Amino acid sequence: MNSKVALVTGASSGIGAATALKLRSFGYTVYAAARRVDRMRDLAKAGINVLALDVTDDASMQAGIDSIISMSGRIDVLVNNAGYGSYGAVEDVPLEEARAQFEVNVFGAVRLIQLALPHMRRNRSGTIVNITSMGGKIHTPLGAWYHGTKFALEAISDCLRMEVQPFGIDVVVVEPGGIKTEWAGIAADKLLEVSGNGPYAPQARPMADSMVGETSRKRQSPPELIADTIGKAVTARRPKTRYAVGFGAKPMIFMRGLLSDRAFDGFMRMATGISGKPA
C-alpha cells in the first residue's frame, strides 16, 4: 500500500510490456492492462498485476480503475499507450474504421484520464503519460486518420497540462519514432487492404513497403528505449512536457519545422518512394 501505483495500457506487447517491466523494476505496483490477458503471462510471472481492459468499453474502463483503487487505494501514474495505426487514403477508409481509431487512440485515453484524475487530485500528485508519436507532429502519405488521432492527443495533452497543474499533476507526452513493435505490420496490412487496389494503389504499395521493409526494420529502435524514457519522466521531480525518442523522431520533427508544407510533402514522397504524379 506504500508503493506508488501505475496503470499501463496496451501492455500485452511492445512499448506497454516494456514499460510495465521498467516501472516494476523501480518498485511501483504496476497494473498492466490489455484486452487479452493471456498475452501477459510473462508480466504476471514478473510480479505485475494483469488487468483485462478494453479502452473502447466504458464499463470495462470504470471496472479497471475501481479494481485498482480497491486493491491499492491509489493511482499515481497513468500511461496511455494503447493505440494502433490504420492507414489508407481518406477517400477509401470507411468512417466506421476512422471512428474506431479515434475511439482507441483518443477517446479511450481521455476516458481513462477522466477516471484517474479524481484519485490523483485527492492526493495532489500524479503523472499522466500520453504516448503519441512523431506522427503527432508530422504527416506521412495515406496516414490521415492515424495522424489525426495523434495530433488530437497532443493538443488535448497541452490543454490538460494547464488544467491539472494547480493540483500537482504532471502531463507528459512521449513521441516515439520508429520502434520495433507490431505497429508497422498492422498499419501496412490495413493500408493494403483498404487502398492496395484502385486509384491509390501506386501510393499504397511503396508506402507499405517503406513501413515494413528490411531497411526500416533494421533502423527501428527497441521498445525498451521508450520504456526507459517513461521511467525517467515519471521519476523526475520536474519532467519535460515532451520527449521525442526513437529512430527518426527528433530529425523528422526538426525537418517539419524547417521546411514549408510543400517542401515537406516532397521530402516524404522521396523518403517513402511515392511519386507525386498520377499513375
Short mmCIF file of C-alpha atoms in Angstrom, two decimals:
data_model
loop_
_atom_site.label_atom_id
_atom_site.label_comp_id
_atom_site.label_asym_id
_atom_site.label_seq_id
_atom_site.Cartn_x
_atom_site.Cartn_y
_atom_site.Cartn_z
CA MET A 1 0.00 0.00 0.00
CA ASN A 2 3.01 2.31 0.42
CA SER A 3 4.47 1.95 -3.09
CA LYS A 4 3.37 4.15 -5.94
CA VAL A 5 0.81 2.66 -8.30
CA ALA A 6 0.95 2.73 -12.11
CA LEU A 7 -1.53 1.70 -14.80
CA VAL A 8 -0.11 0.93 -18.24
CA THR A 9 -2.49 0.29 -21.15
CA GLY A 10 -1.69 -1.65 -24.30
CA ALA A 11 0.64 -3.77 -22.18
CA SER A 12 0.33 -7.10 -23.98
CA SER A 13 3.44 -6.40 -26.09
CA GLY A 14 5.93 -3.81 -27.27
CA ILE A 15 6.16 -0.47 -25.51
CA GLY A 16 3.44 -1.28 -22.99
CA ALA A 17 5.03 -4.53 -21.82
CA ALA A 18 8.49 -2.98 -21.62
CA THR A 19 7.11 -0.03 -19.64
CA ALA A 20 5.31 -2.27 -17.16
CA LEU A 21 8.56 -4.14 -16.51
CA LYS A 22 10.55 -0.91 -16.17
CA LEU A 23 8.16 0.62 -13.63
CA ARG A 24 8.06 -2.66 -11.71
CA SER A 25 11.88 -2.56 -11.51
CA PHE A 26 11.55 0.89 -9.92
CA GLY A 27 9.37 -0.54 -7.16
CA TYR A 28 5.99 0.55 -8.48
CA THR A 29 2.90 -1.56 -8.02
CA VAL A 30 2.07 -1.99 -11.70
CA TYR A 31 -1.22 -2.85 -13.35
CA ALA A 32 -0.69 -3.96 -16.94
CA ALA A 33 -3.88 -3.65 -18.97
CA ALA A 34 -4.92 -5.07 -22.33
CA ARG A 35 -7.87 -6.84 -23.87
CA ARG A 36 -6.08 -10.19 -23.95
CA VAL A 37 -4.83 -11.24 -20.54
CA ASP A 38 -3.37 -14.47 -21.97
CA ARG A 39 -0.66 -12.45 -23.72
CA MET A 40 0.57 -11.03 -20.41
CA ARG A 41 1.57 -14.25 -18.63
CA ASP A 42 5.24 -13.23 -18.53
CA LEU A 43 4.29 -9.94 -16.88
CA ALA A 44 2.27 -11.78 -14.24
CA LYS A 45 5.28 -14.01 -13.54
CA ALA A 46 7.34 -10.83 -13.02
CA GLY A 47 5.03 -9.71 -10.22
CA ILE A 48 2.89 -7.37 -12.29
CA ASN A 49 -0.89 -7.29 -11.87
CA VAL A 50 -2.56 -8.04 -15.20
CA LEU A 51 -5.90 -6.48 -15.95
CA ALA A 52 -8.40 -7.20 -18.71
CA LEU A 53 -9.34 -3.77 -20.03
CA ASP A 54 -10.89 -2.58 -23.29
CA VAL A 55 -10.34 1.13 -23.96
CA THR A 56 -13.40 1.19 -26.23
CA ASP A 57 -15.71 -0.06 -23.45
CA ASP A 58 -16.64 2.45 -20.76
CA ALA A 59 -17.80 -0.21 -18.29
CA SER A 60 -14.50 -2.07 -18.72
CA MET A 61 -12.51 1.10 -18.03
CA GLN A 62 -14.55 2.01 -14.97
CA ALA A 63 -14.22 -1.52 -13.62
CA GLY A 64 -10.46 -1.41 -14.18
CA ILE A 65 -9.94 1.83 -12.27
CA ASP A 66 -12.29 0.66 -9.50
CA SER A 67 -10.31 -2.57 -9.18
CA ILE A 68 -7.02 -0.69 -8.85
CA ILE A 69 -8.41 1.62 -6.18
CA SER A 70 -9.96 -1.30 -4.34
CA MET A 71 -6.71 -3.26 -4.29
CA SER A 72 -4.13 -0.48 -3.95
CA GLY A 73 -6.04 2.55 -2.75
CA ARG A 74 -4.47 5.00 -5.20
CA ILE A 75 -3.19 5.63 -8.72
CA ASP A 76 -0.06 7.70 -9.21
CA VAL A 77 0.84 7.10 -12.85
CA LEU A 78 -1.34 6.54 -15.91
CA VAL A 79 0.47 5.55 -19.10
CA ASN A 80 -1.91 5.79 -22.06
CA ASN A 81 -0.12 3.53 -24.51
CA ALA A 82 -2.99 1.59 -26.13
CA GLY A 83 -3.32 2.51 -29.79
CA TYR A 84 -2.89 1.33 -33.36
CA GLY A 85 -2.24 2.67 -36.84
CA SER A 86 -4.86 2.40 -39.55
CA TYR A 87 -3.58 3.72 -42.86
CA GLY A 88 -5.41 4.26 -46.13
CA ALA A 89 -6.47 7.08 -48.43
CA VAL A 90 -9.03 9.45 -46.91
CA GLU A 91 -11.36 8.59 -49.79
CA ASP A 92 -11.05 4.85 -49.13
CA VAL A 93 -11.16 4.46 -45.34
CA PRO A 94 -14.70 3.76 -44.11
CA LEU A 95 -15.83 6.26 -41.49
CA GLU A 96 -16.59 3.33 -39.20
CA GLU A 97 -12.87 2.48 -39.19
CA ALA A 98 -11.91 6.14 -38.77
CA ARG A 99 -14.18 6.42 -35.73
CA ALA A 100 -12.78 3.16 -34.33
CA GLN A 101 -9.27 4.56 -34.50
CA PHE A 102 -10.32 7.71 -32.66
CA GLU A 103 -12.10 5.57 -30.05
CA VAL A 104 -8.91 3.67 -29.26
CA ASN A 105 -6.24 6.33 -29.75
CA VAL A 106 -8.08 9.36 -28.35
CA PHE A 107 -11.35 8.76 -26.54
CA GLY A 108 -10.15 5.69 -24.67
CA ALA A 109 -7.12 7.60 -23.39
CA VAL A 110 -9.20 10.62 -22.39
CA ARG A 111 -11.81 8.50 -20.61
CA LEU A 112 -9.11 6.81 -18.51
CA ILE A 113 -7.74 10.26 -17.68
CA GLN A 114 -11.20 11.34 -16.52
CA LEU A 115 -11.48 8.25 -14.32
CA ALA A 116 -7.98 8.54 -12.83
CA LEU A 117 -7.93 12.29 -12.17
CA PRO A 118 -10.22 12.37 -9.11
CA HIS A 119 -7.86 9.99 -7.32
CA MET A 120 -4.78 11.97 -8.36
CA ARG A 121 -6.39 15.24 -7.30
CA ARG A 122 -7.24 13.78 -3.92
CA ASN A 123 -3.54 13.02 -3.37
CA ARG A 124 -2.49 16.28 -5.06
CA SER A 125 0.06 14.40 -7.15
CA GLY A 126 0.29 12.18 -10.17
CA THR A 127 1.69 11.83 -13.67
CA ILE A 128 -0.25 11.22 -16.86
CA VAL A 129 1.88 9.96 -19.76
CA ASN A 130 0.26 10.08 -23.19
CA ILE A 131 2.08 8.11 -25.88
CA THR A 132 1.53 10.00 -29.11
CA SER A 133 4.12 9.66 -31.88
CA MET A 134 6.40 11.74 -34.03
CA GLY A 135 3.25 11.32 -36.14
CA GLY A 136 1.61 13.85 -33.83
CA LYS A 137 3.92 16.49 -35.29
CA ILE A 138 4.47 15.36 -38.89
CA HIS A 139 2.40 13.83 -41.68
CA THR A 140 3.03 10.83 -43.91
CA PRO A 141 1.26 9.69 -47.08
CA LEU A 142 -2.03 7.84 -46.58
CA GLY A 143 -1.96 8.23 -42.81
CA ALA A 144 -4.56 10.96 -42.32
CA TRP A 145 -6.74 9.22 -39.74
CA TYR A 146 -3.81 7.93 -37.70
CA HIS A 147 -2.10 11.32 -37.69
CA GLY A 148 -5.41 12.95 -36.87
CA THR A 149 -5.63 10.91 -33.66
CA LYS A 150 -2.09 11.72 -32.65
CA PHE A 151 -2.39 15.45 -33.40
CA ALA A 152 -5.59 15.43 -31.33
CA LEU A 153 -3.95 13.72 -28.34
CA GLU A 154 -1.06 16.20 -28.49
CA ALA A 155 -3.47 19.15 -28.30
CA ILE A 156 -5.54 17.56 -25.54
CA SER A 157 -2.37 16.92 -23.54
CA ASP A 158 -1.34 20.57 -23.80
CA CYS A 159 -4.70 21.82 -22.55
CA LEU A 160 -4.84 19.17 -19.84
CA ARG A 161 -1.37 20.11 -18.59
CA MET A 162 -2.53 23.62 -17.78
CA GLU A 163 -5.76 22.41 -16.18
CA VAL A 164 -4.21 19.96 -13.73
CA GLN A 165 -1.02 21.82 -12.85
CA PRO A 166 -2.63 23.53 -9.80
CA PHE A 167 -3.32 20.05 -8.36
CA GLY A 168 0.32 18.93 -8.54
CA ILE A 169 -0.30 16.64 -11.53
CA ASP A 170 2.13 16.42 -14.45
CA VAL A 171 1.16 15.67 -18.05
CA VAL A 172 3.91 14.23 -20.23
CA VAL A 173 3.81 13.50 -23.96
CA VAL A 174 6.14 10.84 -25.37
CA GLU A 175 6.62 10.96 -29.15
CA PRO A 176 8.20 7.69 -30.36
CA GLY A 177 9.87 7.43 -33.73
CA GLY A 178 10.30 4.09 -35.47
CA ILE A 179 10.06 1.33 -32.86
CA LYS A 180 10.32 -2.46 -33.22
CA THR A 181 6.73 -3.37 -32.38
CA GLU A 182 3.69 -4.88 -34.14
CA TRP A 183 2.52 -1.39 -35.13
CA ALA A 184 4.13 -1.15 -38.58
CA GLY A 185 2.89 -4.55 -39.74
CA ILE A 186 -0.67 -3.83 -38.66
CA ALA A 187 -0.65 -0.39 -40.30
CA ALA A 188 0.82 -1.74 -43.55
CA ASP A 189 -1.70 -4.59 -43.72
CA LYS A 190 -4.61 -2.20 -43.20
CA LEU A 191 -3.19 0.14 -45.83
CA LEU A 192 -3.02 -2.58 -48.47
CA GLU A 193 -6.43 -3.92 -47.51
CA VAL A 194 -8.08 -0.52 -47.95
CA SER A 195 -6.06 1.17 -50.70
CA GLY A 196 -3.91 -1.60 -52.21
CA ASN A 197 -6.15 -1.70 -55.27
CA GLY A 198 -7.73 1.16 -57.15
CA PRO A 199 -6.56 4.71 -57.81
CA TYR A 200 -4.34 4.98 -54.70
CA ALA A 201 -2.55 1.64 -55.19
CA PRO A 202 0.56 3.25 -56.75
CA GLN A 203 0.98 5.16 -53.49
CA ALA A 204 -0.15 2.42 -51.10
CA ARG A 205 2.28 -0.26 -52.24
CA PRO A 206 5.53 1.69 -51.85
CA MET A 207 4.26 3.21 -48.61
CA ALA A 208 3.54 -0.23 -47.17
CA ASP A 209 6.97 -1.43 -48.30
CA SER A 210 8.62 1.54 -46.58
CA MET A 211 6.86 0.67 -43.33
CA VAL A 212 7.87 -3.00 -43.13
CA GLY A 213 10.88 -3.26 -45.44
CA GLU A 214 14.23 -4.64 -44.34
CA THR A 215 15.86 -1.20 -44.17
CA SER A 216 13.12 0.17 -41.96
CA ARG A 217 13.19 -2.82 -39.62
CA LYS A 218 16.97 -2.57 -39.16
CA ARG A 219 16.76 1.08 -38.16
CA GLN A 220 13.89 0.81 -35.68
CA SER A 221 14.65 1.34 -32.00
CA PRO A 222 13.78 -1.23 -29.31
CA PRO A 223 10.64 -0.60 -27.22
CA GLU A 224 12.82 -0.59 -24.10
CA LEU A 225 14.11 2.83 -25.19
CA ILE A 226 10.61 4.25 -24.80
CA ALA A 227 10.16 2.41 -21.50
CA ASP A 228 13.39 3.96 -20.20
CA THR A 229 12.14 7.40 -21.23
CA ILE A 230 8.82 6.90 -19.47
CA GLY A 231 10.68 5.70 -16.38
CA LYS A 232 12.80 8.84 -16.46
CA ALA A 233 9.73 11.06 -16.85
CA VAL A 234 7.66 9.60 -14.02
CA THR A 235 10.54 9.68 -11.55
CA ALA A 236 11.71 13.21 -12.40
CA ARG A 237 10.90 15.98 -9.94
CA ARG A 238 10.04 18.22 -12.89
CA PRO A 239 9.62 16.13 -16.05
CA LYS A 240 9.80 17.61 -19.51
CA THR A 241 6.46 18.22 -21.17
CA ARG A 242 7.62 16.25 -24.25
CA TYR A 243 10.14 13.54 -25.06
CA ALA A 244 10.82 12.76 -28.74
CA VAL A 245 12.74 9.46 -28.80
CA GLY A 246 13.40 6.54 -31.11
CA PHE A 247 14.57 6.26 -34.68
CA GLY A 248 13.91 9.39 -36.71
CA ALA A 249 11.80 11.23 -34.12
CA LYS A 250 13.93 14.30 -33.47
CA PRO A 251 15.23 14.71 -37.07
CA MET A 252 11.77 14.32 -38.60
CA ILE A 253 10.15 16.80 -36.21
CA PHE A 254 13.02 19.22 -36.87
CA MET A 255 12.60 18.87 -40.64
CA ARG A 256 8.85 19.50 -40.37
CA GLY A 257 9.52 22.78 -38.59
CA LEU A 258 12.24 23.77 -41.06
CA LEU A 259 10.50 23.02 -44.35
CA SER A 260 7.42 24.56 -45.92
CA ASP A 261 4.34 22.37 -46.31
CA ARG A 262 5.04 21.53 -49.95
CA ALA A 263 8.75 21.02 -49.36
CA PHE A 264 7.96 18.55 -46.58
CA ASP A 265 5.42 16.82 -48.87
CA GLY A 266 8.21 16.34 -51.38
CA PHE A 267 10.61 15.12 -48.72
CA MET A 268 8.10 12.50 -47.54
CA ARG A 269 7.39 11.33 -51.09
CA MET A 270 11.10 10.85 -51.65
CA ALA A 271 11.54 9.05 -48.31
CA THR A 272 8.66 6.64 -48.99
CA GLY A 273 9.22 6.13 -52.71
CA ILE A 274 5.88 7.62 -53.72
CA SER A 275 5.57 9.56 -56.95
CA GLY A 276 3.88 12.94 -56.93
CA LYS A 277 2.31 12.20 -60.33
CA PRO A 278 -0.78 10.10 -61.15
CA ALA A 279 -0.13 6.56 -62.36
#
